[in-house]
């Protein structure tokens, strides 16, 4: 090990003091201080020597250090303008690290990572977890795994099955593109400063082909969005804003073998796909 382990409360406080930094609430800065959790993320990402990893929000380099120690080649995108200079010090001596200052939502990821497979690892800023995940999934990037810390409640939504209150558009998008699994529950005490919510590490293995076959992916996600947009409405009413006639919607539901009085939150991915595919005919 080249520098002390950053995943430690004393070391983290020392680094923040030395650089005159204050964890920014606005940027979702809750730094990991648990070496066990860093290890769990690295293990869930199945990091092997030479793996290319995109890290989102490296902060002061806590998870980055674990990834580098495991042999990853890390490209880290950090929004906070003060942190690249800090990372140059905290991770001094580590090879295979590239830090890019910028907003991950505005970053040209294909230009940054190229067309070879890579993994994503992160302790995501909680204020934009969902937009970041959806953007990664929707861009058809050559990502094999996404392993990230999220709010526990978000992890539960990502893995939810049809029928419950947690099941929604995020569950469908994540499960359409990946196989998600909650690998660890993480209490607030594993961060400095401690967040107000419980967290979880979730590992999403990206599917080679989506979970269900759809003729028009855009229409599939419009159907999903409309179905969950009006949760209390029956399907035939919820799908009205899509712009199809009442008869077309009724025909599609009938053709898909789905009772039009059901609610969107009871539908499986296969059933959403069947409705979208029937609407194409
Ligand atoms: N990885 C570090 C750790 O585990 O201790 C820090 C995690 S902290 C929860 C989230 C990090 O994401 C912060 O460093 C924050 O500045 C950064 N961040 C916030 N919004 C961002 C954005 N839009 N793009 C890139 N990084 C962002």
PDB file of C-alpha atoms and ligand atoms in Angstrom:
ATOM      1  CA  UNK A   1       0.000   0.000   0.000  1.00  0.00           C
ATOM      2  CA  UNK A   2       1.411   3.345  -1.043  1.00  0.00           C
ATOM      3  CA  UNK A   3      -0.584   5.703   1.162  1.00  0.00           C
ATOM      4  CA  UNK A   4      -2.658   5.091   4.284  1.00  0.00           C
ATOM      5  CA  UNK A   5      -6.085   3.613   3.813  1.00  0.00           C
ATOM      6  CA  UNK A   6      -8.448   6.529   3.192  1.00  0.00           C
ATOM      7  CA  UNK A   7     -11.510   4.523   4.318  1.00  0.00           C
ATOM      8  CA  UNK A   8     -11.101   5.577   7.931  1.00  0.00           C
ATOM      9  CA  UNK A   9     -12.818   8.315   9.908  1.00  0.00           C
ATOM     10  CA  UNK A  10      -9.584   9.797  11.293  1.00  0.00           C
ATOM     11  CA  UNK A  11      -7.816   9.806   7.915  1.00  0.00           C
ATOM     12  CA  UNK A  12     -10.874  11.284   6.179  1.00  0.00           C
ATOM     13  CA  UNK A  13     -11.207  14.082   8.759  1.00  0.00           C
ATOM     14  CA  UNK A  14      -7.464  14.735   8.483  1.00  0.00           C
ATOM     15  CA  UNK A  15      -7.654  15.029   4.665  1.00  0.00           C
ATOM     16  CA  UNK A  16     -10.662  17.369   4.854  1.00  0.00           C
ATOM     17  CA  UNK A  17      -8.872  19.549   7.406  1.00  0.00           C
ATOM     18  CA  UNK A  18      -5.570  19.550   5.530  1.00  0.00           C
ATOM     19  CA  UNK A  19      -7.255  20.788   2.340  1.00  0.00           C
ATOM     20  CA  UNK A  20      -9.660  23.086   4.159  1.00  0.00           C
ATOM     21  CA  UNK A  21     -12.638  21.198   2.755  1.00  0.00           C
ATOM     22  CA  UNK A  22     -16.157  20.853   4.113  1.00  0.00           C
ATOM     23  CA  UNK A  23     -18.301  17.996   2.864  1.00  0.00           C
ATOM     24  CA  UNK A  24     -20.840  19.612   0.559  1.00  0.00           C
ATOM     25  CA  UNK A  25     -24.447  18.608   1.197  1.00  0.00           C
ATOM     26  CA  UNK A  26     -25.436  20.085  -2.167  1.00  0.00           C
ATOM     27  CA  UNK A  27     -23.057  17.700  -3.974  1.00  0.00           C
ATOM     28  CA  UNK A  28     -24.148  14.704  -1.878  1.00  0.00           C
ATOM     29  CA  UNK A  29     -20.735  14.344  -0.283  1.00  0.00           C
ATOM     30  CA  UNK A  30     -20.892  11.532   2.269  1.00  0.00           C
ATOM     31  CA  UNK A  31     -17.473   9.925   2.253  1.00  0.00           C
ATOM     32  CA  UNK A  32     -17.037   6.219   2.965  1.00  0.00           C
ATOM     33  CA  UNK A  33     -15.089   5.457   6.140  1.00  0.00           C
ATOM     34  CA  UNK A  34     -15.583   1.680   6.223  1.00  0.00           C
ATOM     35  CA  UNK A  35     -12.848  -0.488   4.662  1.00  0.00           C
ATOM     36  CA  UNK A  36     -15.249  -3.449   4.728  1.00  0.00           C
ATOM     37  CA  UNK A  37     -17.738  -1.602   2.530  1.00  0.00           C
ATOM     38  CA  UNK A  38     -15.005  -0.542   0.073  1.00  0.00           C
ATOM     39  CA  UNK A  39     -13.943  -4.207  -0.089  1.00  0.00           C
ATOM     40  CA  UNK A  40     -17.541  -5.293  -0.684  1.00  0.00           C
ATOM     41  CA  UNK A  41     -17.923  -2.908  -3.654  1.00  0.00           C
ATOM     42  CA  UNK A  42     -14.614  -4.045  -5.160  1.00  0.00           C
ATOM     43  CA  UNK A  43     -15.548  -7.714  -4.694  1.00  0.00           C
ATOM     44  CA  UNK A  44     -19.057  -7.277  -6.098  1.00  0.00           C
ATOM     45  CA  UNK A  45     -17.550  -5.615  -9.174  1.00  0.00           C
ATOM     46  CA  UNK A  46     -15.325  -8.698  -9.549  1.00  0.00           C
ATOM     47  CA  UNK A  47     -12.346  -6.467 -10.255  1.00  0.00           C
ATOM     48  CA  UNK A  48      -9.443  -8.211 -11.962  1.00  0.00           C
ATOM     49  CA  UNK A  49      -6.065  -6.880 -12.930  1.00  0.00           C
ATOM     50  CA  UNK A  50      -6.424  -4.490 -15.863  1.00  0.00           C
ATOM     51  CA  UNK A  51     -10.216  -4.073 -15.632  1.00  0.00           C
ATOM     52  CA  UNK A  52     -11.287  -0.678 -16.909  1.00  0.00           C
ATOM     53  CA  UNK A  53     -13.524   1.112 -14.422  1.00  0.00           C
ATOM     54  CA  UNK A  54     -15.485   4.333 -14.664  1.00  0.00           C
ATOM     55  CA  UNK A  55     -15.900   5.741 -11.166  1.00  0.00           C
ATOM     56  CA  UNK A  56     -18.535   8.407 -10.655  1.00  0.00           C
ATOM     57  CA  UNK A  57     -17.792  10.909  -7.888  1.00  0.00           C
ATOM     58  CA  UNK A  58     -14.438   9.735  -6.441  1.00  0.00           C
ATOM     59  CA  UNK A  59     -14.564  12.360  -3.678  1.00  0.00           C
ATOM     60  CA  UNK A  60     -11.253  12.223  -1.791  1.00  0.00           C
ATOM     61  CA  UNK A  61     -10.404   8.844  -3.344  1.00  0.00           C
ATOM     62  CA  UNK A  62     -11.722   6.312  -0.826  1.00  0.00           C
ATOM     63  CA  UNK A  63     -13.317   3.805  -3.200  1.00  0.00           C
ATOM     64  CA  UNK A  64     -10.847   4.759  -5.945  1.00  0.00           C
ATOM     65  CA  UNK A  65      -8.026   3.509  -3.724  1.00  0.00           C
ATOM     66  CA  UNK A  66      -9.749   0.134  -3.247  1.00  0.00           C
ATOM     67  CA  UNK A  67     -10.303  -0.196  -6.995  1.00  0.00           C
ATOM     68  CA  UNK A  68      -6.671   0.716  -7.806  1.00  0.00           C
ATOM     69  CA  UNK A  69      -5.328  -1.676  -5.157  1.00  0.00           C
ATOM     70  CA  UNK A  70      -7.350  -4.457  -6.814  1.00  0.00           C
ATOM     71  CA  UNK A  71      -5.634  -3.719 -10.144  1.00  0.00           C
ATOM     72  CA  UNK A  72      -8.293  -1.652 -11.910  1.00  0.00           C
ATOM     73  CA  UNK A  73      -7.512   1.102 -14.396  1.00  0.00           C
ATOM     74  CA  UNK A  74      -9.755   3.864 -13.127  1.00  0.00           C
ATOM     75  CA  UNK A  75     -11.215   6.847 -14.933  1.00  0.00           C
ATOM     76  CA  UNK A  76     -12.921   8.988 -12.299  1.00  0.00           C
ATOM     77  CA  UNK A  77     -15.360  11.805 -13.064  1.00  0.00           C
ATOM     78  CA  UNK A  78     -15.784  14.315 -10.228  1.00  0.00           C
ATOM     79  CA  UNK A  79     -17.930  17.450 -10.307  1.00  0.00           C
ATOM     80  CA  UNK A  80     -16.313  19.283  -7.377  1.00  0.00           C
ATOM     81  CA  UNK A  81     -13.602  21.526  -8.852  1.00  0.00           C
ATOM     82  CA  UNK A  82     -11.570  21.386  -5.625  1.00  0.00           C
ATOM     83  CA  UNK A  83     -11.175  17.606  -5.596  1.00  0.00           C
ATOM     84  CA  UNK A  84      -8.850  16.771  -8.529  1.00  0.00           C
ATOM     85  CA  UNK A  85      -5.983  18.527  -6.716  1.00  0.00           C
ATOM     86  CA  UNK A  86      -6.844  16.617  -3.531  1.00  0.00           C
ATOM     87  CA  UNK A  87      -6.933  13.289  -5.400  1.00  0.00           C
ATOM     88  CA  UNK A  88      -3.518  14.063  -6.901  1.00  0.00           C
ATOM     89  CA  UNK A  89      -2.208  14.054  -3.313  1.00  0.00           C
ATOM     90  CA  UNK A  90      -4.295  11.324  -1.639  1.00  0.00           C
ATOM     91  CA  UNK A  91      -3.662   8.901  -4.511  1.00  0.00           C
ATOM     92  CA  UNK A  92      -0.128  10.050  -5.304  1.00  0.00           C
ATOM     93  CA  UNK A  93       1.950   7.173  -6.620  1.00  0.00           C
ATOM     94  CA  UNK A  94      -0.893   5.078  -7.942  1.00  0.00           C
ATOM     95  CA  UNK A  95      -0.653   4.401 -11.649  1.00  0.00           C
ATOM     96  CA  UNK A  96      -3.656   3.780 -13.862  1.00  0.00           C
ATOM     97  CA  UNK A  97      -5.741   6.665 -12.571  1.00  0.00           C
ATOM     98  CA  UNK A  98      -7.243   9.405 -14.695  1.00  0.00           C
ATOM     99  CA  UNK A  99      -9.336  12.091 -12.997  1.00  0.00           C
ATOM    100  CA  UNK A 100     -11.710  14.183 -15.049  1.00  0.00           C
ATOM    101  CA  UNK A 101     -13.432  17.215 -13.561  1.00  0.00           C
ATOM    102  CA  UNK A 102     -17.019  17.498 -14.743  1.00  0.00           C
ATOM    103  CA  UNK A 103     -20.654  16.540 -14.372  1.00  0.00           C
ATOM    104  CA  UNK A 104     -21.212  12.868 -15.185  1.00  0.00           C
ATOM    105  CA  UNK A 105     -24.592  13.754 -16.712  1.00  0.00           C
ATOM    106  CA  UNK A 106     -22.861  16.056 -19.211  1.00  0.00           C
ATOM    107  CA  UNK A 107     -19.834  13.834 -19.846  1.00  0.00           C
ATOM    108  CA  UNK A 108     -19.355  12.262 -23.267  1.00  0.00           C
ATOM    109  CA  UNK A 109     -18.808   8.754 -21.883  1.00  0.00           C
ATOM    110  CA  UNK A 110     -18.161   7.046 -25.261  1.00  0.00           C
ATOM    111  CA  UNK A 111     -15.419   9.612 -25.957  1.00  0.00           C
ATOM    112  CA  UNK A 112     -13.953   9.106 -22.470  1.00  0.00           C
ATOM    113  CA  UNK A 113     -14.119   5.300 -22.233  1.00  0.00           C
ATOM    114  CA  UNK A 114     -13.955   4.176 -25.885  1.00  0.00           C
ATOM    115  CA  UNK A 115     -15.708   1.108 -27.217  1.00  0.00           C
ATOM    116  CA  UNK A 116     -14.061  -1.614 -25.100  1.00  0.00           C
ATOM    117  CA  UNK A 117     -16.001  -3.148 -22.165  1.00  0.00           C
ATOM    118  CA  UNK A 118     -15.798  -1.418 -18.823  1.00  0.00           C
ATOM    119  CA  UNK A 119     -17.341  -1.522 -15.362  1.00  0.00           C
ATOM    120  CA  UNK A 120     -18.951   1.273 -13.375  1.00  0.00           C
ATOM    121  CA  UNK A 121     -18.287   1.607  -9.650  1.00  0.00           C
ATOM    122  CA  UNK A 122     -19.557   4.409  -7.450  1.00  0.00           C
ATOM    123  CA  UNK A 123     -20.803   5.700  -4.183  1.00  0.00           C
ATOM    124  CA  UNK A 124     -23.336   7.822  -6.008  1.00  0.00           C
ATOM    125  CA  UNK A 125     -24.424  11.294  -4.929  1.00  0.00           C
ATOM    126  CA  UNK A 126     -27.972  10.571  -3.724  1.00  0.00           C
ATOM    127  CA  UNK A 127     -29.543  13.744  -5.150  1.00  0.00           C
ATOM    128  CA  UNK A 128     -29.100  12.450  -8.719  1.00  0.00           C
ATOM    129  CA  UNK A 129     -28.898   8.664  -8.377  1.00  0.00           C
ATOM    130  CA  UNK A 130     -31.832   7.879 -10.657  1.00  0.00           C
ATOM    131  CA  UNK A 131     -30.893  10.230 -13.544  1.00  0.00           C
ATOM    132  CA  UNK A 132     -27.329   8.845 -13.476  1.00  0.00           C
ATOM    133  CA  UNK A 133     -28.465   5.205 -13.513  1.00  0.00           C
ATOM    134  CA  UNK A 134     -31.032   5.783 -16.263  1.00  0.00           C
ATOM    135  CA  UNK A 135     -28.535   7.709 -18.364  1.00  0.00           C
ATOM    136  CA  UNK A 136     -25.946   4.905 -18.048  1.00  0.00           C
ATOM    137  CA  UNK A 137     -28.538   2.273 -18.989  1.00  0.00           C
ATOM    138  CA  UNK A 138     -30.059   4.160 -21.908  1.00  0.00           C
ATOM    139  CA  UNK A 139     -26.835   5.012 -23.730  1.00  0.00           C
ATOM    140  CA  UNK A 140     -26.047   1.443 -24.916  1.00  0.00           C
ATOM    141  CA  UNK A 141     -22.533   1.736 -23.491  1.00  0.00           C
ATOM    142  CA  UNK A 142     -20.288  -1.378 -23.362  1.00  0.00           C
ATOM    143  CA  UNK A 143     -20.764  -1.630 -19.569  1.00  0.00           C
ATOM    144  CA  UNK A 144     -20.627  -5.134 -18.065  1.00  0.00           C
ATOM    145  CA  UNK A 145     -21.318  -4.338 -14.384  1.00  0.00           C
ATOM    146  CA  UNK A 146     -22.642  -1.386 -12.412  1.00  0.00           C
ATOM    147  CA  UNK A 147     -21.826  -1.685  -8.729  1.00  0.00           C
ATOM    148  CA  UNK A 148     -22.883   1.221  -6.624  1.00  0.00           C
ATOM    149  CA  UNK A 149     -23.916   2.547  -3.266  1.00  0.00           C
ATOM    150  CA  UNK A 150     -27.439   3.928  -3.324  1.00  0.00           C
ATOM    151  CA  UNK A 151     -30.102   4.798  -0.765  1.00  0.00           C
ATOM    152  CA  UNK A 152     -31.573   1.558   0.522  1.00  0.00           C
ATOM    153  CA  UNK A 153     -34.998   2.678  -0.645  1.00  0.00           C
ATOM    154  CA  UNK A 154     -33.655   3.116  -4.206  1.00  0.00           C
ATOM    155  CA  UNK A 155     -32.011  -0.341  -4.095  1.00  0.00           C
ATOM    156  CA  UNK A 156     -35.380  -1.788  -3.096  1.00  0.00           C
ATOM    157  CA  UNK A 157     -37.077  -0.012  -6.014  1.00  0.00           C
ATOM    158  CA  UNK A 158     -34.415  -1.271  -8.435  1.00  0.00           C
ATOM    159  CA  UNK A 159     -34.987  -4.911  -7.404  1.00  0.00           C
ATOM    160  CA  UNK A 160     -38.773  -4.746  -6.760  1.00  0.00           C
ATOM    161  CA  UNK A 161     -41.065  -7.312  -8.376  1.00  0.00           C
ATOM    162  CA  UNK A 162     -44.560  -6.514  -9.743  1.00  0.00           C
ATOM    163  CA  UNK A 163     -47.364  -5.837  -7.295  1.00  0.00           C
ATOM    164  CA  UNK A 164     -45.724  -3.856  -4.522  1.00  0.00           C
ATOM    165  CA  UNK A 165     -45.419  -0.137  -3.864  1.00  0.00           C
ATOM    166  CA  UNK A 166     -41.683  -0.156  -4.677  1.00  0.00           C
ATOM    167  CA  UNK A 167     -42.252  -1.465  -8.220  1.00  0.00           C
ATOM    168  CA  UNK A 168     -42.121   1.341 -10.768  1.00  0.00           C
ATOM    169  CA  UNK A 169     -40.508   2.678 -13.938  1.00  0.00           C
ATOM    170  CA  UNK A 170     -37.026   2.476 -12.346  1.00  0.00           C
ATOM    171  CA  UNK A 171     -37.533  -1.242 -11.515  1.00  0.00           C
ATOM    172  CA  UNK A 172     -38.538  -1.978 -15.111  1.00  0.00           C
ATOM    173  CA  UNK A 173     -35.661   0.021 -16.663  1.00  0.00           C
ATOM    174  CA  UNK A 174     -33.049  -1.573 -14.378  1.00  0.00           C
ATOM    175  CA  UNK A 175     -34.418  -5.107 -14.795  1.00  0.00           C
ATOM    176  CA  UNK A 176     -34.849  -4.694 -18.570  1.00  0.00           C
ATOM    177  CA  UNK A 177     -31.142  -3.888 -18.971  1.00  0.00           C
ATOM    178  CA  UNK A 178     -29.541  -5.715 -16.017  1.00  0.00           C
ATOM    179  CA  UNK A 179     -29.808  -8.373 -13.324  1.00  0.00           C
ATOM    180  CA  UNK A 180     -29.686  -6.369 -10.085  1.00  0.00           C
ATOM    181  CA  UNK A 181     -28.817  -7.801  -6.689  1.00  0.00           C
ATOM    182  CA  UNK A 182     -28.541  -6.087  -3.314  1.00  0.00           C
ATOM    183  CA  UNK A 183     -25.212  -7.273  -1.927  1.00  0.00           C
ATOM    184  CA  UNK A 184     -24.920  -5.338   1.327  1.00  0.00           C
ATOM    185  CA  UNK A 185     -26.983  -3.125   3.622  1.00  0.00           C
ATOM    186  CA  UNK A 186     -24.920  -0.166   4.809  1.00  0.00           C
ATOM    187  CA  UNK A 187     -25.787   1.899   7.904  1.00  0.00           C
ATOM    188  CA  UNK A 188     -25.220   5.694   8.142  1.00  0.00           C
ATOM    189  CA  UNK A 189     -22.228   5.082  10.471  1.00  0.00           C
ATOM    190  CA  UNK A 190     -20.144   3.868   7.494  1.00  0.00           C
ATOM    191  CA  UNK A 191     -19.988   7.442   6.103  1.00  0.00           C
ATOM    192  CA  UNK A 192     -18.611  10.803   7.174  1.00  0.00           C
ATOM    193  CA  UNK A 193     -20.672  12.844   7.549  1.00  0.00           C
ATOM    194  CA  UNK A 194     -23.386  10.255   8.249  1.00  0.00           C
ATOM    195  CA  UNK A 195     -26.371  10.552   5.893  1.00  0.00           C
ATOM    196  CA  UNK A 196     -29.904  10.591   7.272  1.00  0.00           C
ATOM    197  CA  UNK A 197     -30.889   7.456   5.359  1.00  0.00           C
ATOM    198  CA  UNK A 198     -29.853   3.813   5.197  1.00  0.00           C
ATOM    199  CA  UNK A 199     -27.845   2.744   2.159  1.00  0.00           C
ATOM    200  CA  UNK A 200     -27.146  -0.424   0.209  1.00  0.00           C
ATOM    201  CA  UNK A 201     -24.605  -1.684  -2.279  1.00  0.00           C
ATOM    202  CA  UNK A 202     -26.302  -2.937  -5.406  1.00  0.00           C
ATOM    203  CA  UNK A 203     -24.601  -4.972  -8.126  1.00  0.00           C
ATOM    204  CA  UNK A 204     -26.194  -4.874 -11.578  1.00  0.00           C
ATOM    205  CA  UNK A 205     -24.898  -7.342 -14.147  1.00  0.00           C
ATOM    206  CA  UNK A 206     -25.681  -5.869 -17.549  1.00  0.00           C
ATOM    207  CA  UNK A 207     -27.569  -8.268 -19.816  1.00  0.00           C
ATOM    208  CA  UNK A 208     -26.146  -9.098 -23.269  1.00  0.00           C
ATOM    209  CA  UNK A 209     -29.682  -8.797 -24.599  1.00  0.00           C
ATOM    210  CA  UNK A 210     -32.579  -7.097 -22.807  1.00  0.00           C
ATOM    211  CA  UNK A 211     -34.781  -9.194 -20.518  1.00  0.00           C
ATOM    212  CA  UNK A 212     -37.713  -9.076 -22.944  1.00  0.00           C
ATOM    213  CA  UNK A 213     -37.950  -8.682 -26.725  1.00  0.00           C
ATOM    214  CA  UNK A 214     -39.558  -5.417 -27.791  1.00  0.00           C
ATOM    215  CA  UNK A 215     -40.067  -4.157 -31.326  1.00  0.00           C
ATOM    216  CA  UNK A 216     -39.753  -0.497 -30.357  1.00  0.00           C
ATOM    217  CA  UNK A 217     -37.846   0.268 -27.170  1.00  0.00           C
ATOM    218  CA  UNK A 218     -39.047   3.888 -27.054  1.00  0.00           C
ATOM    219  CA  UNK A 219     -42.683   2.810 -27.208  1.00  0.00           C
ATOM    220  CA  UNK A 220     -42.047   0.119 -24.546  1.00  0.00           C
ATOM    221  CA  UNK A 221     -40.732   2.750 -22.130  1.00  0.00           C
ATOM    222  CA  UNK A 222     -43.563   5.164 -23.021  1.00  0.00           C
ATOM    223  CA  UNK A 223     -46.050   2.410 -22.128  1.00  0.00           C
ATOM    224  CA  UNK A 224     -44.194   1.780 -18.853  1.00  0.00           C
ATOM    225  CA  UNK A 225     -44.077   5.483 -18.002  1.00  0.00           C
ATOM    226  CA  UNK A 226     -47.758   6.010 -18.779  1.00  0.00           C
ATOM    227  CA  UNK A 227     -48.767   2.932 -16.765  1.00  0.00           C
ATOM    228  CA  UNK A 228     -46.938   4.127 -13.652  1.00  0.00           C
ATOM    229  CA  UNK A 229     -47.704   7.799 -14.235  1.00  0.00           C
ATOM    230  CA  UNK A 230     -51.277   7.282 -13.165  1.00  0.00           C
ATOM    231  CA  UNK A 231     -50.956   4.490 -10.657  1.00  0.00           C
ATOM    232  CA  UNK A 232     -54.542   4.533  -9.457  1.00  0.00           C
ATOM    233  CA  UNK A 233     -56.031   4.388 -12.946  1.00  0.00           C
ATOM    234  CA  UNK A 234     -56.868   1.192 -14.779  1.00  0.00           C
ATOM    235  CA  UNK A 235     -54.597   0.382 -17.710  1.00  0.00           C
ATOM    236  CA  UNK A 236     -57.070   1.408 -20.397  1.00  0.00           C
ATOM    237  CA  UNK A 237     -57.273   4.893 -18.841  1.00  0.00           C
ATOM    238  CA  UNK A 238     -53.595   5.198 -17.932  1.00  0.00           C
ATOM    239  CA  UNK A 239     -52.509   4.455 -21.515  1.00  0.00           C
ATOM    240  CA  UNK A 240     -54.744   7.156 -23.057  1.00  0.00           C
ATOM    241  CA  UNK A 241     -52.024   9.873 -23.087  1.00  0.00           C
ATOM    242  CA  UNK A 242     -49.967   7.705 -25.497  1.00  0.00           C
ATOM    243  CA  UNK A 243     -52.093   9.013 -28.369  1.00  0.00           C
ATOM    244  CA  UNK A 244     -53.663   5.743 -29.509  1.00  0.00           C
ATOM    245  CA  UNK A 245     -57.448   5.454 -29.873  1.00  0.00           C
ATOM    246  CA  UNK A 246     -59.486   3.749 -27.147  1.00  0.00           C
ATOM    247  CA  UNK A 247     -60.148   0.886 -29.570  1.00  0.00           C
ATOM    248  CA  UNK A 248     -56.444   0.458 -30.369  1.00  0.00           C
ATOM    249  CA  UNK A 249     -55.632   0.308 -26.663  1.00  0.00           C
ATOM    250  CA  UNK A 250     -58.426  -2.161 -25.920  1.00  0.00           C
ATOM    251  CA  UNK A 251     -57.329  -4.331 -28.882  1.00  0.00           C
ATOM    252  CA  UNK A 252     -53.705  -4.302 -27.781  1.00  0.00           C
ATOM    253  CA  UNK A 253     -54.644  -5.283 -24.212  1.00  0.00           C
ATOM    254  CA  UNK A 254     -56.957  -8.021 -25.484  1.00  0.00           C
ATOM    255  CA  UNK A 255     -54.293  -9.268 -27.922  1.00  0.00           C
ATOM    256  CA  UNK A 256     -51.740  -9.328 -25.107  1.00  0.00           C
ATOM    257  CA  UNK A 257     -54.183 -11.268 -22.918  1.00  0.00           C
ATOM    258  CA  UNK A 258     -54.296  -8.536 -20.275  1.00  0.00           C
ATOM    259  CA  UNK A 259     -57.435  -7.452 -18.457  1.00  0.00           C
ATOM    260  CA  UNK A 260     -57.905  -3.711 -19.144  1.00  0.00           C
ATOM    261  CA  UNK A 261     -59.023  -3.075 -15.567  1.00  0.00           C
ATOM    262  CA  UNK A 262     -55.628  -4.092 -14.169  1.00  0.00           C
ATOM    263  CA  UNK A 263     -53.240  -1.447 -12.859  1.00  0.00           C
ATOM    264  CA  UNK A 264     -49.774  -0.876 -14.293  1.00  0.00           C
ATOM    265  CA  UNK A 265     -48.001  -1.791 -11.093  1.00  0.00           C
ATOM    266  CA  UNK A 266     -49.189  -5.409 -11.427  1.00  0.00           C
ATOM    267  CA  UNK A 267     -47.597  -5.939 -14.857  1.00  0.00           C
ATOM    268  CA  UNK A 268     -44.457  -7.985 -15.438  1.00  0.00           C
ATOM    269  CA  UNK A 269     -41.799  -6.913 -17.976  1.00  0.00           C
ATOM    270  CA  UNK A 270     -43.163  -9.581 -20.338  1.00  0.00           C
ATOM    271  CA  UNK A 271     -46.649  -8.059 -20.096  1.00  0.00           C
ATOM    272  CA  UNK A 272     -45.409  -4.498 -20.719  1.00  0.00           C
ATOM    273  CA  UNK A 273     -43.519  -5.847 -23.758  1.00  0.00           C
ATOM    274  CA  UNK A 274     -46.614  -7.682 -25.021  1.00  0.00           C
ATOM    275  CA  UNK A 275     -48.712  -4.483 -24.836  1.00  0.00           C
ATOM    276  CA  UNK A 276     -46.057  -2.380 -26.599  1.00  0.00           C
ATOM    277  CA  UNK A 277     -45.601  -5.004 -29.308  1.00  0.00           C
ATOM    278  CA  UNK A 278     -49.376  -5.296 -29.878  1.00  0.00           C
ATOM    279  CA  UNK A 279     -49.651  -1.486 -30.161  1.00  0.00           C
ATOM    280  CA  UNK A 280     -47.181  -1.709 -33.069  1.00  0.00           C
ATOM    281  CA  UNK A 281     -49.501  -4.004 -35.054  1.00  0.00           C
TER     282      UNK A 281
HETATM  283  N1  LIG B   1     -16.511   8.053  -3.762  1.00  0.00           N
HETATM  284  C1  LIG B   1     -16.369   8.848  -2.564  1.00  0.00           C
HETATM  285  C2  LIG B   1     -16.571   7.977  -1.349  1.00  0.00           C
HETATM  286  O1  LIG B   1     -17.102   6.883  -1.504  1.00  0.00           O
HETATM  287  O2  LIG B   1     -16.211   8.393  -0.257  1.00  0.00           O
HETATM  288  C3  LIG B   1     -17.352  10.026  -2.555  1.00  0.00           C
HETATM  289  C4  LIG B   1     -18.814   9.663  -2.662  1.00  0.00           C
HETATM  290  S1  LIG B   1     -19.930  10.997  -2.396  1.00  0.00           S
HETATM  291  C5  LIG B   1     -21.350  10.101  -1.847  1.00  0.00           C
HETATM  292  C6  LIG B   1     -20.447  11.484  -4.028  1.00  0.00           C
HETATM  293  C7  LIG B   1     -19.402  12.200  -4.876  1.00  0.00           C
HETATM  294  O3  LIG B   1     -19.976  12.531  -6.137  1.00  0.00           O
HETATM  295  C8  LIG B   1     -18.894  13.500  -4.283  1.00  0.00           C
HETATM  296  O4  LIG B   1     -17.494  13.535  -4.345  1.00  0.00           O
HETATM  297  C9  LIG B   1     -19.506  14.588  -5.180  1.00  0.00           C
HETATM  298  O5  LIG B   1     -18.726  15.757  -5.255  1.00  0.00           O
HETATM  299  C10 LIG B   1     -19.586  13.852  -6.503  1.00  0.00           C
HETATM  300  N2  LIG B   1     -20.615  14.366  -7.435  1.00  0.00           N
HETATM  301  C11 LIG B   1     -21.787  14.985  -7.123  1.00  0.00           C
HETATM  302  N3  LIG B   1     -22.481  15.252  -8.240  1.00  0.00           N
HETATM  303  C12 LIG B   1     -21.738  14.806  -9.300  1.00  0.00           C
HETATM  304  C13 LIG B   1     -21.922  14.813 -10.707  1.00  0.00           C
HETATM  305  N4  LIG B   1     -23.014  15.334 -11.266  1.00  0.00           N
HETATM  306  N5  LIG B   1     -20.939  14.286 -11.495  1.00  0.00           N
HETATM  307  C14 LIG B   1     -19.814  13.745 -10.919  1.00  0.00           C
HETATM  308  N6  LIG B   1     -19.604  13.715  -9.587  1.00  0.00           N
HETATM  309  C15 LIG B   1     -20.542  14.231  -8.781  1.00  0.00           C
END
